[in-house]
Amino acid sequence: MNPAEECPRTEALSAWVDNELGEAVRAELAAHVAGCAICAPVLAEFRQLHGAFAALPELAPDVDIAPLVDRRIAAAAAQPQTPPRPPPQRMRWWQAVPLALGGVLSLSLGAYLGSMLMLGSQATAQPAMRQMAAFTAIPPGALALCPTRQTCNPLER
Amino acid sequence: MLAPEGTDEDWIRRAQTGDRTAFPELVRRHQTAIYRFLLRMLGSHEDALELSQDTFIKAWQALPQWQPEAQFRTWLFRIASNTALDALRRRKLVEFVPLEESFDAPDSGPDPERQAQATQEVRQLAASLQKLAPEHRQVLLLREVEEMSYEEIGHVLALSEGTVKSRLARARAALIEIHARRRP
């Protein structure tokens, strides 16, 4: 046993209670426990727990499980067996050609219609911008400089 | 009823060759231990009874693959243990169901006070056991109640003997801590 092992030596003490230690290791541990104030109470608790388990009442089912199991097995055997589903067939490369062509065609059509829509929106946006220019503070054709402050800001008096 | 002669392996071979009387015999041989383990794992009689049947059904279904190298008892406990953990995860069964209400501790002598104390100890242990993590509970039950060796527990739980040893130590320490907290 490793002398540097920390106390309580829980694993070794637990294995001792289970009678799973070799004779030499058990003797060495017994000598240690006799003089160790940490390991001795742990061993006592493990032994007490072992005794408490031994005192647990015997539990048994109140029915015979065998006929219940037998009935379920018989019921399962009487059910018609569903035929196994055939594995899904793998697609050949030539079967995928129409799908690929359809995909390319759809993408091309989408790109074409999208570009047409963009061009149309640019053509209609320009006249609207010209009409809106009448409502700006600077009339069309005027210079950007204000002759008086009131011209640019009529609320200011 | 007297148990018929023959080892588990004999009855398994008979069941594998189609003898309908063989598997019920195997169930009868192991039903008490499997039920007891599942009852302590789940804390409910109904669940233990249902999962005992499920365990034996699974064993019957896997019987054609059973190899003579595997001990039938540890193989059955492996199925039962996995079935119990699955059920606990599925149902999140964490509430304590008092098991020992109708049981008395074994007679510890003529002293009624001592007997009452022993009964109380048994009830507290059963209650503390239900508070223990399922992985700790199963390893302790296999060792303390079913009296399996570390090697057998290793086969049931698919663990090395070293892991069984350390898990048992941790399970004992955890149970003692829970037990101490429950004491008045």
PDB file of C-alpha atoms in Angstrom, chain B residues 11-153:
ATOM      1  CA  TRP B  11     -32.396 -25.177 -19.125  1.00  0.00           C
ATOM      2  CA  ILE B  12     -31.108 -22.498 -21.504  1.00  0.00           C
ATOM      3  CA  ARG B  13     -30.104 -25.175 -24.029  1.00  0.00           C
ATOM      4  CA  ARG B  14     -33.554 -26.729 -23.731  1.00  0.00           C
ATOM      5  CA  ALA B  15     -35.185 -23.308 -24.234  1.00  0.00           C
ATOM      6  CA  GLN B  16     -32.940 -22.633 -27.232  1.00  0.00           C
ATOM      7  CA  THR B  17     -34.080 -25.885 -28.850  1.00  0.00           C
ATOM      8  CA  GLY B  18     -37.743 -24.928 -28.478  1.00  0.00           C
ATOM      9  CA  ASP B  19     -38.766 -26.517 -25.151  1.00  0.00           C
ATOM     10  CA  ARG B  20     -41.658 -24.285 -23.992  1.00  0.00           C
ATOM     11  CA  THR B  21     -41.363 -25.449 -20.364  1.00  0.00           C
ATOM     12  CA  ALA B  22     -37.689 -24.490 -20.070  1.00  0.00           C
ATOM     13  CA  PHE B  23     -37.876 -20.694 -19.990  1.00  0.00           C
ATOM     14  CA  PRO B  24     -40.587 -20.492 -17.282  1.00  0.00           C
ATOM     15  CA  GLU B  25     -38.280 -22.644 -15.151  1.00  0.00           C
ATOM     16  CA  LEU B  26     -35.454 -20.130 -15.632  1.00  0.00           C
ATOM     17  CA  VAL B  27     -37.839 -17.291 -14.725  1.00  0.00           C
ATOM     18  CA  ARG B  28     -38.864 -19.084 -11.518  1.00  0.00           C
ATOM     19  CA  ARG B  29     -35.238 -19.577 -10.510  1.00  0.00           C
ATOM     20  CA  HIS B  30     -34.334 -15.887 -10.819  1.00  0.00           C
ATOM     21  CA  GLN B  31     -37.586 -13.941 -10.404  1.00  0.00           C
ATOM     22  CA  THR B  32     -37.162 -13.190  -6.683  1.00  0.00           C
ATOM     23  CA  ALA B  33     -33.655 -11.752  -7.058  1.00  0.00           C
ATOM     24  CA  ILE B  34     -34.559  -9.711 -10.138  1.00  0.00           C
ATOM     25  CA  TYR B  35     -37.778  -8.403  -8.542  1.00  0.00           C
ATOM     26  CA  ARG B  36     -35.944  -7.548  -5.284  1.00  0.00           C
ATOM     27  CA  PHE B  37     -33.225  -5.650  -7.164  1.00  0.00           C
ATOM     28  CA  LEU B  38     -35.747  -3.724  -9.274  1.00  0.00           C
ATOM     29  CA  LEU B  39     -37.911  -2.942  -6.244  1.00  0.00           C
ATOM     30  CA  ARG B  40     -34.914  -1.451  -4.407  1.00  0.00           C
ATOM     31  CA  MET B  41     -33.896   0.430  -7.539  1.00  0.00           C
ATOM     32  CA  LEU B  42     -37.329   1.883  -8.350  1.00  0.00           C
ATOM     33  CA  GLY B  43     -39.057   1.955  -4.960  1.00  0.00           C
ATOM     34  CA  SER B  44     -42.392   0.799  -6.376  1.00  0.00           C
ATOM     35  CA  HIS B  45     -43.926  -2.684  -6.360  1.00  0.00           C
ATOM     36  CA  GLU B  46     -45.890  -2.094  -9.591  1.00  0.00           C
ATOM     37  CA  ASP B  47     -42.827  -0.812 -11.455  1.00  0.00           C
ATOM     38  CA  ALA B  48     -40.692  -3.679 -10.151  1.00  0.00           C
ATOM     39  CA  LEU B  49     -43.250  -6.257 -11.255  1.00  0.00           C
ATOM     40  CA  GLU B  50     -43.608  -4.708 -14.714  1.00  0.00           C
ATOM     41  CA  LEU B  51     -39.872  -4.282 -15.251  1.00  0.00           C
ATOM     42  CA  SER B  52     -39.196  -7.831 -14.008  1.00  0.00           C
ATOM     43  CA  GLN B  53     -41.433  -9.093 -16.804  1.00  0.00           C
ATOM     44  CA  ASP B  54     -39.714  -6.762 -19.297  1.00  0.00           C
ATOM     45  CA  THR B  55     -36.318  -8.080 -18.163  1.00  0.00           C
ATOM     46  CA  PHE B  56     -37.313 -11.703 -18.755  1.00  0.00           C
ATOM     47  CA  ILE B  57     -38.948 -10.876 -22.110  1.00  0.00           C
ATOM     48  CA  LYS B  58     -35.723  -9.166 -23.240  1.00  0.00           C
ATOM     49  CA  ALA B  59     -33.716 -12.153 -22.011  1.00  0.00           C
ATOM     50  CA  TRP B  60     -35.989 -14.523 -23.942  1.00  0.00           C
ATOM     51  CA  GLN B  61     -35.598 -12.428 -27.095  1.00  0.00           C
ATOM     52  CA  ALA B  62     -31.799 -12.421 -26.727  1.00  0.00           C
ATOM     53  CA  LEU B  63     -31.578 -16.089 -25.728  1.00  0.00           C
ATOM     54  CA  PRO B  64     -30.490 -17.307 -29.209  1.00  0.00           C
ATOM     55  CA  GLN B  65     -27.391 -15.078 -28.874  1.00  0.00           C
ATOM     56  CA  TRP B  66     -26.560 -16.197 -25.315  1.00  0.00           C
ATOM     57  CA  GLN B  67     -23.081 -17.722 -25.031  1.00  0.00           C
ATOM     58  CA  PRO B  68     -22.246 -20.407 -22.436  1.00  0.00           C
ATOM     59  CA  GLU B  69     -19.234 -18.298 -21.315  1.00  0.00           C
ATOM     60  CA  ALA B  70     -21.624 -15.733 -19.817  1.00  0.00           C
ATOM     61  CA  GLN B  71     -23.131 -16.533 -16.445  1.00  0.00           C
ATOM     62  CA  PHE B  72     -26.920 -16.455 -16.863  1.00  0.00           C
ATOM     63  CA  ARG B  73     -27.446 -14.696 -13.499  1.00  0.00           C
ATOM     64  CA  THR B  74     -25.061 -11.803 -14.225  1.00  0.00           C
ATOM     65  CA  TRP B  75     -26.402 -11.590 -17.791  1.00  0.00           C
ATOM     66  CA  LEU B  76     -29.961 -11.256 -16.419  1.00  0.00           C
ATOM     67  CA  PHE B  77     -28.871  -8.620 -13.901  1.00  0.00           C
ATOM     68  CA  ARG B  78     -27.215  -6.691 -16.696  1.00  0.00           C
ATOM     69  CA  ILE B  79     -30.531  -6.564 -18.565  1.00  0.00           C
ATOM     70  CA  ALA B  80     -32.410  -5.674 -15.354  1.00  0.00           C
ATOM     71  CA  SER B  81     -29.909  -2.968 -14.452  1.00  0.00           C
ATOM     72  CA  ASN B  82     -30.137  -1.292 -17.870  1.00  0.00           C
ATOM     73  CA  THR B  83     -33.933  -1.606 -17.817  1.00  0.00           C
ATOM     74  CA  ALA B  84     -34.054   0.074 -14.384  1.00  0.00           C
ATOM     75  CA  LEU B  85     -31.776   2.944 -15.417  1.00  0.00           C
ATOM     76  CA  ASP B  86     -33.796   3.499 -18.605  1.00  0.00           C
ATOM     77  CA  ALA B  87     -37.022   3.597 -16.590  1.00  0.00           C
ATOM     78  CA  LEU B  88     -35.532   6.007 -14.047  1.00  0.00           C
ATOM     79  CA  ARG B  89     -34.334   8.339 -16.799  1.00  0.00           C
ATOM     80  CA  ARG B  90     -37.663   8.117 -18.640  1.00  0.00           C
ATOM     81  CA  ARG B  91     -39.923   8.601 -15.669  1.00  0.00           C
ATOM     82  CA  LYS B  92     -37.584  10.826 -13.658  1.00  0.00           C
ATOM     83  CA  LEU B  93     -38.605   8.773 -10.660  1.00  0.00           C
ATOM     84  CA  VAL B  94     -36.811  10.578  -7.883  1.00  0.00           C
ATOM     85  CA  GLU B  95     -39.488  10.774  -5.230  1.00  0.00           C
ATOM     86  CA  PHE B  96     -39.113   8.500  -2.269  1.00  0.00           C
ATOM     87  CA  VAL B  97     -41.736   5.799  -1.967  1.00  0.00           C
ATOM     88  CA  PRO B  98     -41.631   4.254   1.495  1.00  0.00           C
ATOM     89  CA  LEU B  99     -40.949   0.571   1.061  1.00  0.00           C
ATOM     90  CA  GLU B 100     -40.701  -0.562   4.622  1.00  0.00           C
ATOM     91  CA  GLU B 101     -44.068   0.592   5.975  1.00  0.00           C
ATOM     92  CA  SER B 102     -45.422  -2.935   6.161  1.00  0.00           C
ATOM     93  CA  PHE B 103     -42.184  -4.655   7.098  1.00  0.00           C
ATOM     94  CA  ASP B 104     -40.613  -5.305  10.448  1.00  0.00           C
ATOM     95  CA  ALA B 105     -36.917  -5.692  10.999  1.00  0.00           C
ATOM     96  CA  PRO B 106     -35.713  -9.170  11.899  1.00  0.00           C
ATOM     97  CA  ASP B 107     -36.216 -10.016  15.543  1.00  0.00           C
ATOM     98  CA  SER B 108     -33.252  -8.586  17.382  1.00  0.00           C
ATOM     99  CA  GLY B 109     -34.176  -9.909  20.823  1.00  0.00           C
ATOM    100  CA  PRO B 110     -36.839  -9.632  23.443  1.00  0.00           C
ATOM    101  CA  ASP B 111     -36.115  -5.951  24.128  1.00  0.00           C
ATOM    102  CA  PRO B 112     -38.955  -4.002  22.381  1.00  0.00           C
ATOM    103  CA  GLU B 113     -36.989  -0.755  22.497  1.00  0.00           C
ATOM    104  CA  ARG B 114     -34.055  -2.372  20.690  1.00  0.00           C
ATOM    105  CA  GLN B 115     -36.376  -3.946  18.145  1.00  0.00           C
ATOM    106  CA  ALA B 116     -38.056  -0.596  17.469  1.00  0.00           C
ATOM    107  CA  GLN B 117     -34.642   0.989  17.003  1.00  0.00           C
ATOM    108  CA  ALA B 118     -33.626  -1.746  14.560  1.00  0.00           C
ATOM    109  CA  THR B 119     -36.868  -1.277  12.601  1.00  0.00           C
ATOM    110  CA  GLN B 120     -36.224   2.471  12.467  1.00  0.00           C
ATOM    111  CA  GLU B 121     -32.658   1.855  11.221  1.00  0.00           C
ATOM    112  CA  VAL B 122     -33.933  -0.396   8.426  1.00  0.00           C
ATOM    113  CA  ARG B 123     -36.540   2.177   7.371  1.00  0.00           C
ATOM    114  CA  GLN B 124     -33.971   4.953   7.380  1.00  0.00           C
ATOM    115  CA  LEU B 125     -31.559   2.887   5.315  1.00  0.00           C
ATOM    116  CA  ALA B 126     -34.243   2.083   2.731  1.00  0.00           C
ATOM    117  CA  ALA B 127     -35.202   5.778   2.593  1.00  0.00           C
ATOM    118  CA  SER B 128     -31.572   6.915   2.260  1.00  0.00           C
ATOM    119  CA  LEU B 129     -31.010   4.329  -0.459  1.00  0.00           C
ATOM    120  CA  GLN B 130     -33.745   5.937  -2.546  1.00  0.00           C
ATOM    121  CA  LYS B 131     -31.953   9.295  -2.293  1.00  0.00           C
ATOM    122  CA  LEU B 132     -28.712   7.821  -3.606  1.00  0.00           C
ATOM    123  CA  ALA B 133     -27.681   8.320  -7.255  1.00  0.00           C
ATOM    124  CA  PRO B 134     -28.960   5.324  -9.322  1.00  0.00           C
ATOM    125  CA  GLU B 135     -25.407   4.319 -10.353  1.00  0.00           C
ATOM    126  CA  HIS B 136     -24.370   4.182  -6.686  1.00  0.00           C
ATOM    127  CA  ARG B 137     -27.570   2.417  -5.648  1.00  0.00           C
ATOM    128  CA  GLN B 138     -27.181  -0.355  -8.229  1.00  0.00           C
ATOM    129  CA  VAL B 139     -23.548  -1.110  -7.335  1.00  0.00           C
ATOM    130  CA  LEU B 140     -24.362  -1.224  -3.608  1.00  0.00           C
ATOM    131  CA  LEU B 141     -27.395  -3.459  -4.120  1.00  0.00           C
ATOM    132  CA  LEU B 142     -25.404  -5.888  -6.264  1.00  0.00           C
ATOM    133  CA  ARG B 143     -22.733  -6.118  -3.578  1.00  0.00           C
ATOM    134  CA  GLU B 144     -24.641  -5.874  -0.306  1.00  0.00           C
ATOM    135  CA  VAL B 145     -27.948  -7.541  -1.188  1.00  0.00           C
ATOM    136  CA  GLU B 146     -27.072  -9.869  -4.084  1.00  0.00           C
ATOM    137  CA  GLU B 147     -23.616 -10.571  -2.599  1.00  0.00           C
ATOM    138  CA  MET B 148     -21.867 -10.490  -5.969  1.00  0.00           C
ATOM    139  CA  SER B 149     -18.078 -10.418  -6.235  1.00  0.00           C
ATOM    140  CA  TYR B 150     -16.314  -7.438  -7.812  1.00  0.00           C
ATOM    141  CA  GLU B 151     -15.763  -9.553 -10.918  1.00  0.00           C
ATOM    142  CA  GLU B 152     -19.487 -10.388 -11.205  1.00  0.00           C
ATOM    143  CA  ILE B 153     -20.487  -6.741 -10.637  1.00  0.00           C
TER     144      ILE B 153
END
